[in-house]
Coordinates of C-alpha atoms in Angstrom, one line a residue:
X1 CA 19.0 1.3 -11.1
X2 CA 22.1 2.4 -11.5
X3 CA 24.5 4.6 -9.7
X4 CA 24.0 8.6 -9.8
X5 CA 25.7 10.2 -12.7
X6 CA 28.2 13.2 -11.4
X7 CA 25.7 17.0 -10.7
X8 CA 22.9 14.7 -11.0
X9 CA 22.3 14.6 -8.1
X10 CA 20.3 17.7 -6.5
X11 CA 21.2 17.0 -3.2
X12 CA 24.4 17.3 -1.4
X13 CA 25.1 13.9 0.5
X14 CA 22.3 11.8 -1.6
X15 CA 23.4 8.0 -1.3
X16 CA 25.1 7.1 -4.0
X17 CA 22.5 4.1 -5.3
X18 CA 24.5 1.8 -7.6
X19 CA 24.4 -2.2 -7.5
X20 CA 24.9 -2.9 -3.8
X21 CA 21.9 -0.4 -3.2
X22 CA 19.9 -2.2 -5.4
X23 CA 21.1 -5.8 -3.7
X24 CA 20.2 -4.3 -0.2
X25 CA 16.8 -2.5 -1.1
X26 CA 16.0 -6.3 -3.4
X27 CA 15.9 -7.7 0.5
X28 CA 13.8 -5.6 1.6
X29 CA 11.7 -5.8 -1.1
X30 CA 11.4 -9.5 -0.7
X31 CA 10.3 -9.2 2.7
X32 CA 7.5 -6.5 1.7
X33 CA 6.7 -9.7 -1.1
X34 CA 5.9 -11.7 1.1
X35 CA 4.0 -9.9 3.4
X36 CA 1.4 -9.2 0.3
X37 CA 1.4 -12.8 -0.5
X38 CA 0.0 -13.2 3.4
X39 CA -2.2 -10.1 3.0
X40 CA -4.3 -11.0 -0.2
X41 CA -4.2 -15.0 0.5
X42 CA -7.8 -14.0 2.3
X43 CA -9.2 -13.2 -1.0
X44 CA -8.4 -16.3 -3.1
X45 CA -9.7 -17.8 0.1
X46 CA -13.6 -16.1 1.1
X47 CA -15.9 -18.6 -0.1
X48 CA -14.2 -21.3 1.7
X49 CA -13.2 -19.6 4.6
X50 CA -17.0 -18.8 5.0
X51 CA -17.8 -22.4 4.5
X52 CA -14.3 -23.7 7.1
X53 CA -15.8 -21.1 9.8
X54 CA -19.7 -21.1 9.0
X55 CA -20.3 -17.0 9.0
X56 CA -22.3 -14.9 6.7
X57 CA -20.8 -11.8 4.5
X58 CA -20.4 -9.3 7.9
X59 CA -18.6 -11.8 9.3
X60 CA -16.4 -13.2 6.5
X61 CA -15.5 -9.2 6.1
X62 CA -14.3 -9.2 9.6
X63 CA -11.2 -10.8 8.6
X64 CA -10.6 -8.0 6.4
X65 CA -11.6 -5.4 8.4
X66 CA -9.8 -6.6 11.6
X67 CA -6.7 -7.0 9.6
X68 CA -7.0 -3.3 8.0
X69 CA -7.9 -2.1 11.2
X70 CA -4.5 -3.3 13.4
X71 CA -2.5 -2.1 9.7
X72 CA -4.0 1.3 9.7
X73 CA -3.5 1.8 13.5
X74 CA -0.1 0.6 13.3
X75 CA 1.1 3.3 11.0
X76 CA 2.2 6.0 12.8
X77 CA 3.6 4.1 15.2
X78 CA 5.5 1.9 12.8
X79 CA 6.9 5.0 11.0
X80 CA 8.3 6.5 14.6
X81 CA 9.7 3.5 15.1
X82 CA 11.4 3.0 11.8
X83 CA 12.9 6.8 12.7
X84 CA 14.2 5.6 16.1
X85 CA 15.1 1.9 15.6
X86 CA 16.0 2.0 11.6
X87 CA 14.6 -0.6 8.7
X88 CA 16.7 -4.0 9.7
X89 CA 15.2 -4.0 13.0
X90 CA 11.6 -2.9 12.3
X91 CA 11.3 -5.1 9.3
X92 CA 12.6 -7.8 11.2
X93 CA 10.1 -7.8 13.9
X94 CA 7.6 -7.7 11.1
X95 CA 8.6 -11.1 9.3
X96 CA 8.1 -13.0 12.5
X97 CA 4.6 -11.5 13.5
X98 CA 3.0 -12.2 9.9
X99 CA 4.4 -15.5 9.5
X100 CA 3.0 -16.2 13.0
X101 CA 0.0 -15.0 11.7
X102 CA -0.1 -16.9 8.8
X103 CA 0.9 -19.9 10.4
X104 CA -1.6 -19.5 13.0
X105 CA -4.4 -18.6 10.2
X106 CA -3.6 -22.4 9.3
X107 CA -4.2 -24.2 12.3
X108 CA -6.6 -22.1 13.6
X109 CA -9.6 -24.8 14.1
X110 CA -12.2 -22.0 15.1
X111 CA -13.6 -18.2 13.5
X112 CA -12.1 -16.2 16.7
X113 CA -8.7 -18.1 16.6
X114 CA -8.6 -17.6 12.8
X115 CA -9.6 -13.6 13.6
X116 CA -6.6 -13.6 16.1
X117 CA -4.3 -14.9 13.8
X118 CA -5.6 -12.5 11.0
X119 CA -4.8 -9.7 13.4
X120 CA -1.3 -10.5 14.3
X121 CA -0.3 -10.6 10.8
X122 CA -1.4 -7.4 10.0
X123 CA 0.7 -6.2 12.7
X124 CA 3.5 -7.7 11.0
X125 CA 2.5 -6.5 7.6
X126 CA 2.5 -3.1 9.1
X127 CA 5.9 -2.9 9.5
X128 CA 7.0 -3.8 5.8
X129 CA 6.2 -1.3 3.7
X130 CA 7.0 2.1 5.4
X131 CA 10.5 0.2 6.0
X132 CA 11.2 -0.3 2.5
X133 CA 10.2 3.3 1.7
X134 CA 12.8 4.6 4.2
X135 CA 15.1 1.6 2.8
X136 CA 14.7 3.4 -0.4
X137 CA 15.5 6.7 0.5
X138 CA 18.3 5.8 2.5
X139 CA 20.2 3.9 -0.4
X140 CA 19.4 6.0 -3.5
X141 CA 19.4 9.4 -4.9
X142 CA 16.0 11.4 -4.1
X143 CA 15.3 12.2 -8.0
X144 CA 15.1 8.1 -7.7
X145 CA 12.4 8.5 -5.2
X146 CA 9.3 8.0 -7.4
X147 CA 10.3 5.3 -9.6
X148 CA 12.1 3.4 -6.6
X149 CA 8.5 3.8 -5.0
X150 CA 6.8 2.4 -7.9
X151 CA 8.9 -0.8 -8.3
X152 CA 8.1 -1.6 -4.8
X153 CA 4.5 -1.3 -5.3
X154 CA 4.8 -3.3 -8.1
X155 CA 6.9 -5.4 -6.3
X156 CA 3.8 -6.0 -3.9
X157 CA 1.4 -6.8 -6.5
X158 CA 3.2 -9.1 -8.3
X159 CA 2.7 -10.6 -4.2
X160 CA -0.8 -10.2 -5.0
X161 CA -0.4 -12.2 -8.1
X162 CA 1.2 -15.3 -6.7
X163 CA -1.5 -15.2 -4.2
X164 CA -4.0 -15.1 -7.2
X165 CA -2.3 -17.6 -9.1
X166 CA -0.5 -20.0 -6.9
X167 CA -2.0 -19.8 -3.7
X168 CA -5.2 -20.6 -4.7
X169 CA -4.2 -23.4 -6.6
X170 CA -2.6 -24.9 -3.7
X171 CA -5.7 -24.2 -1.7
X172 CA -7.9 -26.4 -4.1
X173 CA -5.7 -29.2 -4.5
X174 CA -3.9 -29.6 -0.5
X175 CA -6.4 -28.1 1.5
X176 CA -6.4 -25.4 3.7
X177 CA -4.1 -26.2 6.1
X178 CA -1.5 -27.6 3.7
X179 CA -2.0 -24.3 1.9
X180 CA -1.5 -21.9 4.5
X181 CA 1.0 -23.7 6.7
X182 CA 2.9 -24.3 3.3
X183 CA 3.0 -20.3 2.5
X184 CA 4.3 -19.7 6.1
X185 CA 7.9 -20.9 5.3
X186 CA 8.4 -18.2 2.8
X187 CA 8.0 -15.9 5.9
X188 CA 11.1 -17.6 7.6
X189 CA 13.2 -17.6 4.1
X190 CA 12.9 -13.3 3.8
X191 CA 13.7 -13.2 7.7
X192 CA 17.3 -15.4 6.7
X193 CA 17.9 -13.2 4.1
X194 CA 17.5 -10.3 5.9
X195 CA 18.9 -11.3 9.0
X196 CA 22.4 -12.1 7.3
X197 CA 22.5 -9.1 4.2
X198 CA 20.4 -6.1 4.9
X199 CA 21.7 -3.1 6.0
X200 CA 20.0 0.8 6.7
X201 CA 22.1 2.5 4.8
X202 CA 25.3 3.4 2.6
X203 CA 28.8 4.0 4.7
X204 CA 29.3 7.5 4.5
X205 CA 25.2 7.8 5.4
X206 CA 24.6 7.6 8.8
X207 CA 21.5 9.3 10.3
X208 CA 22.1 12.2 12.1
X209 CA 22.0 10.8 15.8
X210 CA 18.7 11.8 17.6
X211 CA 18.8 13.6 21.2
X212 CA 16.5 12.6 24.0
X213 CA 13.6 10.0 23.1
X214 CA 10.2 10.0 24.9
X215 CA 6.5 11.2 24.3
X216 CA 7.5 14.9 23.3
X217 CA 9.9 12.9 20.8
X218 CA 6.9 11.4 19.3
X219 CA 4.4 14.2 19.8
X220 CA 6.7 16.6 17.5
X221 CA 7.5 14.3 15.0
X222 CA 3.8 13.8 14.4
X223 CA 3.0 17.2 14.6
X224 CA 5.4 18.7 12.7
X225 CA 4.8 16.2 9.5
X226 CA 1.0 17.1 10.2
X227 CA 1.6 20.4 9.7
X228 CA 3.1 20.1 6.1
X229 CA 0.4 20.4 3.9
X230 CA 2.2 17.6 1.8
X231 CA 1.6 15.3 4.4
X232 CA -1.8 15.8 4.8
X233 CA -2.1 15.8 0.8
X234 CA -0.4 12.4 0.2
X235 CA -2.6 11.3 3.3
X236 CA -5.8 12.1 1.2
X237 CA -4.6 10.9 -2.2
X238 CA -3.4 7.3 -1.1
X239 CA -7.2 7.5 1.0
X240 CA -9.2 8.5 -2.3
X241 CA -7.3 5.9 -4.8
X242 CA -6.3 2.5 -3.0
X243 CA -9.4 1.2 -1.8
X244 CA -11.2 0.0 -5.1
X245 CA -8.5 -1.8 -6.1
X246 CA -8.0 -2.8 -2.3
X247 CA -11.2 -3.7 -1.3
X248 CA -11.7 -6.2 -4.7
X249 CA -8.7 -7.8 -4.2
X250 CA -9.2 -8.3 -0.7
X251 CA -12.0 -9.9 -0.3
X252 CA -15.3 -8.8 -2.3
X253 CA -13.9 -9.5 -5.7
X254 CA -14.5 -13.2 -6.2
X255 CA -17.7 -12.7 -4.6
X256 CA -18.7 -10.4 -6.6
X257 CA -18.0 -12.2 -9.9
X258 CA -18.9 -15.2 -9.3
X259 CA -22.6 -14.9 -7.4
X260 CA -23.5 -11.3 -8.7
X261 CA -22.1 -11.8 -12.5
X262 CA -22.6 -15.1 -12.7
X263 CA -18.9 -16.3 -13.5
X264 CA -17.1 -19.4 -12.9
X265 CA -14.4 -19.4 -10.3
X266 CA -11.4 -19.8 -12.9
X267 CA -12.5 -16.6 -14.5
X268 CA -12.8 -14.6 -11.6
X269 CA -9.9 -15.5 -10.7
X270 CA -8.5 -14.8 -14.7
X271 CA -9.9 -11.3 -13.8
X272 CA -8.5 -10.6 -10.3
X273 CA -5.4 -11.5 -12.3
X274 CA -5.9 -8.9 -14.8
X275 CA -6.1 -6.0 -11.7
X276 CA -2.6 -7.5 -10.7
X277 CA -1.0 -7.5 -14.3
X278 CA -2.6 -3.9 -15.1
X279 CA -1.3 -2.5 -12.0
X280 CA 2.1 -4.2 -12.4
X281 CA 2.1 -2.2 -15.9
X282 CA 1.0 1.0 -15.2
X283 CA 3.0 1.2 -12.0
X284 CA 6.1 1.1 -14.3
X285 CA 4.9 4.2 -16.3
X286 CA 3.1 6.5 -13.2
X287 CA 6.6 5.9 -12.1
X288 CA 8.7 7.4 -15.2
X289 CA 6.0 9.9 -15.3
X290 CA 6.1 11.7 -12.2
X291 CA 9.9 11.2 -12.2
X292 CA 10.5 13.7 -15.1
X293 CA 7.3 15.6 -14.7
X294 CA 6.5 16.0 -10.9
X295 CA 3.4 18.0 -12.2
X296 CA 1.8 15.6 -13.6
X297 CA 1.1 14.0 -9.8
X298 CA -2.2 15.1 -9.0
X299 CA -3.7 14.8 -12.7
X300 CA -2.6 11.4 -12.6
X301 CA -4.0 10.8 -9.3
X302 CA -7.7 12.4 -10.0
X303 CA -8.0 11.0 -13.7
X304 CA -7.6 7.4 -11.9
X305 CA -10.6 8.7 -9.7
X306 CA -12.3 9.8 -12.3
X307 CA -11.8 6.5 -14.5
X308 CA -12.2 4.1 -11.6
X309 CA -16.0 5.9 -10.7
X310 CA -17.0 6.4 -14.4
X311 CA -16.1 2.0 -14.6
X312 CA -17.9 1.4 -11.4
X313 CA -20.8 2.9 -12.5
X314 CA -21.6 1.7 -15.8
X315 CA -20.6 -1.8 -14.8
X316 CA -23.3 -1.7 -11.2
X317 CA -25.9 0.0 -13.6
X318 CA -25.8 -2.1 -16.5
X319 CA -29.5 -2.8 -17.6
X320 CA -28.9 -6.5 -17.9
X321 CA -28.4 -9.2 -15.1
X322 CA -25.0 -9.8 -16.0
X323 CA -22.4 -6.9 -17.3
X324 CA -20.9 -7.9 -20.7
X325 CA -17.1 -9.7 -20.4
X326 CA -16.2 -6.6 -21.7
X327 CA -17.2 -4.3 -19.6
X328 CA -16.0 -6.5 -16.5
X329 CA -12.5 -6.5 -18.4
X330 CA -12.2 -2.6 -18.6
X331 CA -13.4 -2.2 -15.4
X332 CA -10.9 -4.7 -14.0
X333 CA -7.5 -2.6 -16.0
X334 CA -8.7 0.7 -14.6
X335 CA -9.0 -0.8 -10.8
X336 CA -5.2 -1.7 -11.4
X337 CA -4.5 2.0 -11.4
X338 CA -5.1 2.3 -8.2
X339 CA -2.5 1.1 -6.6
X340 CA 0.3 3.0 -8.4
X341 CA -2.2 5.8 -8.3
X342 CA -2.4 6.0 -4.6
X343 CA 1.6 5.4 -4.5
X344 CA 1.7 9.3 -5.6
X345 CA 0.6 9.9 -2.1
X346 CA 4.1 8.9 -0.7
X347 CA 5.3 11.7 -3.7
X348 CA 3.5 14.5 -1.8
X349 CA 4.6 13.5 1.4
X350 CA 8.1 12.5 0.4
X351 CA 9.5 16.1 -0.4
X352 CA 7.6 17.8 2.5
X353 CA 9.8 16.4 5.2
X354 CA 12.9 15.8 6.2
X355 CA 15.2 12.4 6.2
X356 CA 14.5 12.2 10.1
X357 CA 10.8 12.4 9.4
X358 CA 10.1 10.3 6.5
X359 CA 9.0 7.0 8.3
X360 CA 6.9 9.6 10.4
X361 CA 5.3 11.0 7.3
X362 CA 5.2 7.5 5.1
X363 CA 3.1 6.2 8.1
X364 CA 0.7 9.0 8.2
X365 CA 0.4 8.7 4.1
X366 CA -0.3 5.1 4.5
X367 CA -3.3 5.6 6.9
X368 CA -5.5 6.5 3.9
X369 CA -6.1 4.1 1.7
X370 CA -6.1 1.4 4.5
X371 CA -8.7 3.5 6.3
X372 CA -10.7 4.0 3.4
X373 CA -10.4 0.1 2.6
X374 CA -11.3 -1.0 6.3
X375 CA -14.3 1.0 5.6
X376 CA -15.8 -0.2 2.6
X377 CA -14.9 -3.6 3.5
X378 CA -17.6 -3.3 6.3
X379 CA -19.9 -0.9 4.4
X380 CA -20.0 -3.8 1.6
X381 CA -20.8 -6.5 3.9
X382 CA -23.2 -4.9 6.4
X383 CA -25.1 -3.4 2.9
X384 CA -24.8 -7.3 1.2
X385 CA -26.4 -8.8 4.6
X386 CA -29.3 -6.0 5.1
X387 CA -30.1 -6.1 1.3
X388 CA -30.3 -10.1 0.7
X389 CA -26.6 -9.9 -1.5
X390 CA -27.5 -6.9 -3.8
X391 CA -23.6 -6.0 -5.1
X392 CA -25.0 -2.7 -7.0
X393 CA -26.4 -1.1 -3.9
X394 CA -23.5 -2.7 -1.2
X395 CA -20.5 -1.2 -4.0
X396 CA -22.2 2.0 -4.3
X397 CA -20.4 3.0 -0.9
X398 CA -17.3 3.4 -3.0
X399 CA -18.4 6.6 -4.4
X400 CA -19.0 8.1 -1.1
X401 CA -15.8 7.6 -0.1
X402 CA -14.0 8.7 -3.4
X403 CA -16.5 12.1 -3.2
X404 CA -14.4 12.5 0.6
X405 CA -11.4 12.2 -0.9
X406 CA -11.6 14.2 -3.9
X407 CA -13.0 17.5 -1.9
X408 CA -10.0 17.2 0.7
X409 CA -7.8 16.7 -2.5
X410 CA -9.2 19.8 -4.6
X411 CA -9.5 22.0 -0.6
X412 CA -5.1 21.2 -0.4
X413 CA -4.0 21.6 -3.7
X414 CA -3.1 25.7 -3.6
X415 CA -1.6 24.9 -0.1
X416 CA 0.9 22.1 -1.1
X417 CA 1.4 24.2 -4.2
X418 CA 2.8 27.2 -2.8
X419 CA 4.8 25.2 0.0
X420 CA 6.7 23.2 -2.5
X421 CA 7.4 26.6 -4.9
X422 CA 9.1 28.1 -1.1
X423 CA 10.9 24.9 -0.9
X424 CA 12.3 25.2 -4.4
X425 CA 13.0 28.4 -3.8
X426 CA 14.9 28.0 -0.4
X427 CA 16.1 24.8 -2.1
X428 CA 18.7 27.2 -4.5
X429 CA 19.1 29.3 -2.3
X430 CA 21.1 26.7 -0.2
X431 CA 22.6 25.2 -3.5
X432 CA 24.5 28.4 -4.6
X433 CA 26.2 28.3 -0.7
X434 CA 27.5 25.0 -0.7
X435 CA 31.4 24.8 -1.7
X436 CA 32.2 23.2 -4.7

């Protein structure tokens, strides 16, 4: 990511970007890294954390849930605080909750210590990836904004994927508590590095300074990015195409492989591998996508609906026990569409609000898929428990959800339409009064 090429740029003052912005926003990124590694490690680690704490499938998805829960919840106020306090700080805070969390997710000898610790690190993980959004578009130009987006979603899969790959090797052949404890002191190498080289933003960028803080601060901040209909569009388009992807690699995909499909653990585990690698890959290209077409957002974003249902449902009503390999291996690249799918949230939200509001609006965004996870995580486990394990029926809640999503989607589209055409509009207007 190089540096801005001269009238590239389509905003007075954009940062410059360049290889120091690329340094700082790598730290950041790391941080985010890690936090994903702590995230996913649950769902390498279902079958023998229900076997280490002795609790059926509502239970087990409690972990989950708990953990969604405290991220979702934490969104908005993690975004007013990245306003107020900046990125170092807020990202700071963050590495030492979820490395206390997944330190404490180690030594925890009982389920309610382990649900504790499981909490406190989704505090933590809160904090990381609204912070390296704002990182983003503090250091680099704004026509950088979607493919700087992408990158750090892929950034956090390829989290997912040493979770995946090395994590749950370690888990098999230390044990749990080596395993975990082990992970932890990746947490205290991204709070070093940050500690000693990250920094907000450029010289020459400084914030505008805010006036008096308080709860009308934090009641118009909230408000006023609620009222762009961008805001409420990226909210519904990160809601409608994370969770699949989310929920599977959370928790319910090795379960569901291995007792409903019949597969060995190596490859489930070969598959939940796949999801990472396919949404490493086609996070690259959403990216370069919306980045020189910005119309092609919400086509992107409902043909990933669209593919993701049409998979689901062949693979839940297959007329055979098992679903052919084949099927399972289609369905598995299409779920890794998700993630960069629902990234094209933040590209609604993004351009609907100003540099004091991103964090603000990024928080709001981020609410949707994690809500929409939390709740399929408990739909799945409380449909698994009341139907004696049957995946077809407890999976079908996905479709609900993605039906939700879609109306909201189709209901905002002419709305966030027509506000960005004004702000193109007003946009030139201002361009042809600034002096040369």
């Amino acid at each position: 990511m190089s540096s801005a090429a001269p009238g590239k740029s389509v905003l007075p003052g954009d940062p410059p970007g360049g290889r120091r912005a690329t340094a700082v926003w790598s730290v950041g990124v790391a941080v985010y890294f890690v936090a994903v590694i702590f995230r996913t490690s649950l769902g390498v680690a279902g079958l023998d954390a229900a076997d280490r704490f002795h609790v059926n499938a509502s239970a087990l998805s409690t972990f989950s849930i708990l953990q969604l829960l405290v991220y979702a919840g934490m969104q908005i106020p993690v975004g007013l605080l990245v306003d107020r306090l900046g990125t170092k700080k807020v990202l700071g805070i963050g590495a030492v909750l979820f490395t206390a969390g997944q330190l404490g997710f180690a030594l925890s000898p009982t389920y309610g210590t382990a649900l504790a610790s499981r909490a406190l690190l989704g505090c933590g993980d809160a904090m990381t990836f609204i912070s390296v959004l704002r990182l983003g578009t503090r250091w680099f130009p704004a026509r950088r904004g979607p493919l700087v987006g992408q990158l750090a979603g892929l950034v956090g899969m390829a989290g997912n994927l040493v979770s995946t790959l090395v994590l749950a090797r370690l888990l098999h052949g230390v044990g749990w508590t080596a395993a975990f404890a082990g992970s932890a002191l990746a947490g205290v190498v991204v709070l070093v590095l940050l500690v000693l080289f990250l920094k907000d933003h450029p010289e020459g960028h400084e914030p505008e300074p805010v006036g008096h803080q308080g709860a009308a601060y934090v009641r118009r901040q909230i408000a006023a990015s609620w009222r762009e209909p961008g805001t409420r569009m990226g909210l519904w388009v990160h809601f409608t195409t994370q969770f699949p992807a989310m929920v599977f690699l959370l928790l319910w995909g090795m379960p569901f492989l291995v007792e409903a499909q019949g597969l060995s653990r190596g490859t489930a585990g070969g598959l939940l591998t796949l999801v990472v690698l396919s949404n490493m890959t086609v996070g690259l290209v959403y990216g370069q996508i919306i980045a020189r077409h910005h119309g092609a957002r919400l086509p992107l974003a409902l043909g990933t609906v669209g593919a993701t249902a049409a998979l689901w449902a062949a693979t839940l009503a297959y007329p055979a026990e098992h679903a052919p390999m084949w099927l399972l291996v289609v369905l598995c690249a299409v779920l890794g569409a998700c993630g960069p799918a629902s990234m094209i949230g933040f590209d609604f939200a993004r351009p609907a609000n100003p540099a004091e509001r991103q964090g603000t609006a990024s928080g709001i965004t981020n609410m949707g898929g994690f809500v929409a996870s939390m709740t399929t995580l408990l739909a799945v486990g409380v449909l698994l428990d009341a139907t004696g394990d049957d995946y077809s029926v407890a999976f079908s809640s996905v479709f609900v959800l993605q039906a939700l999503g879609v109306t909201q989607i189709l209901r905002l589209r002419r709305r966030v339409a027509r506000r960005e055409r004004e702000r193109l509009v007003a946009g030139r207007v201002e361009a042809v009064h600034v002096p040369a």
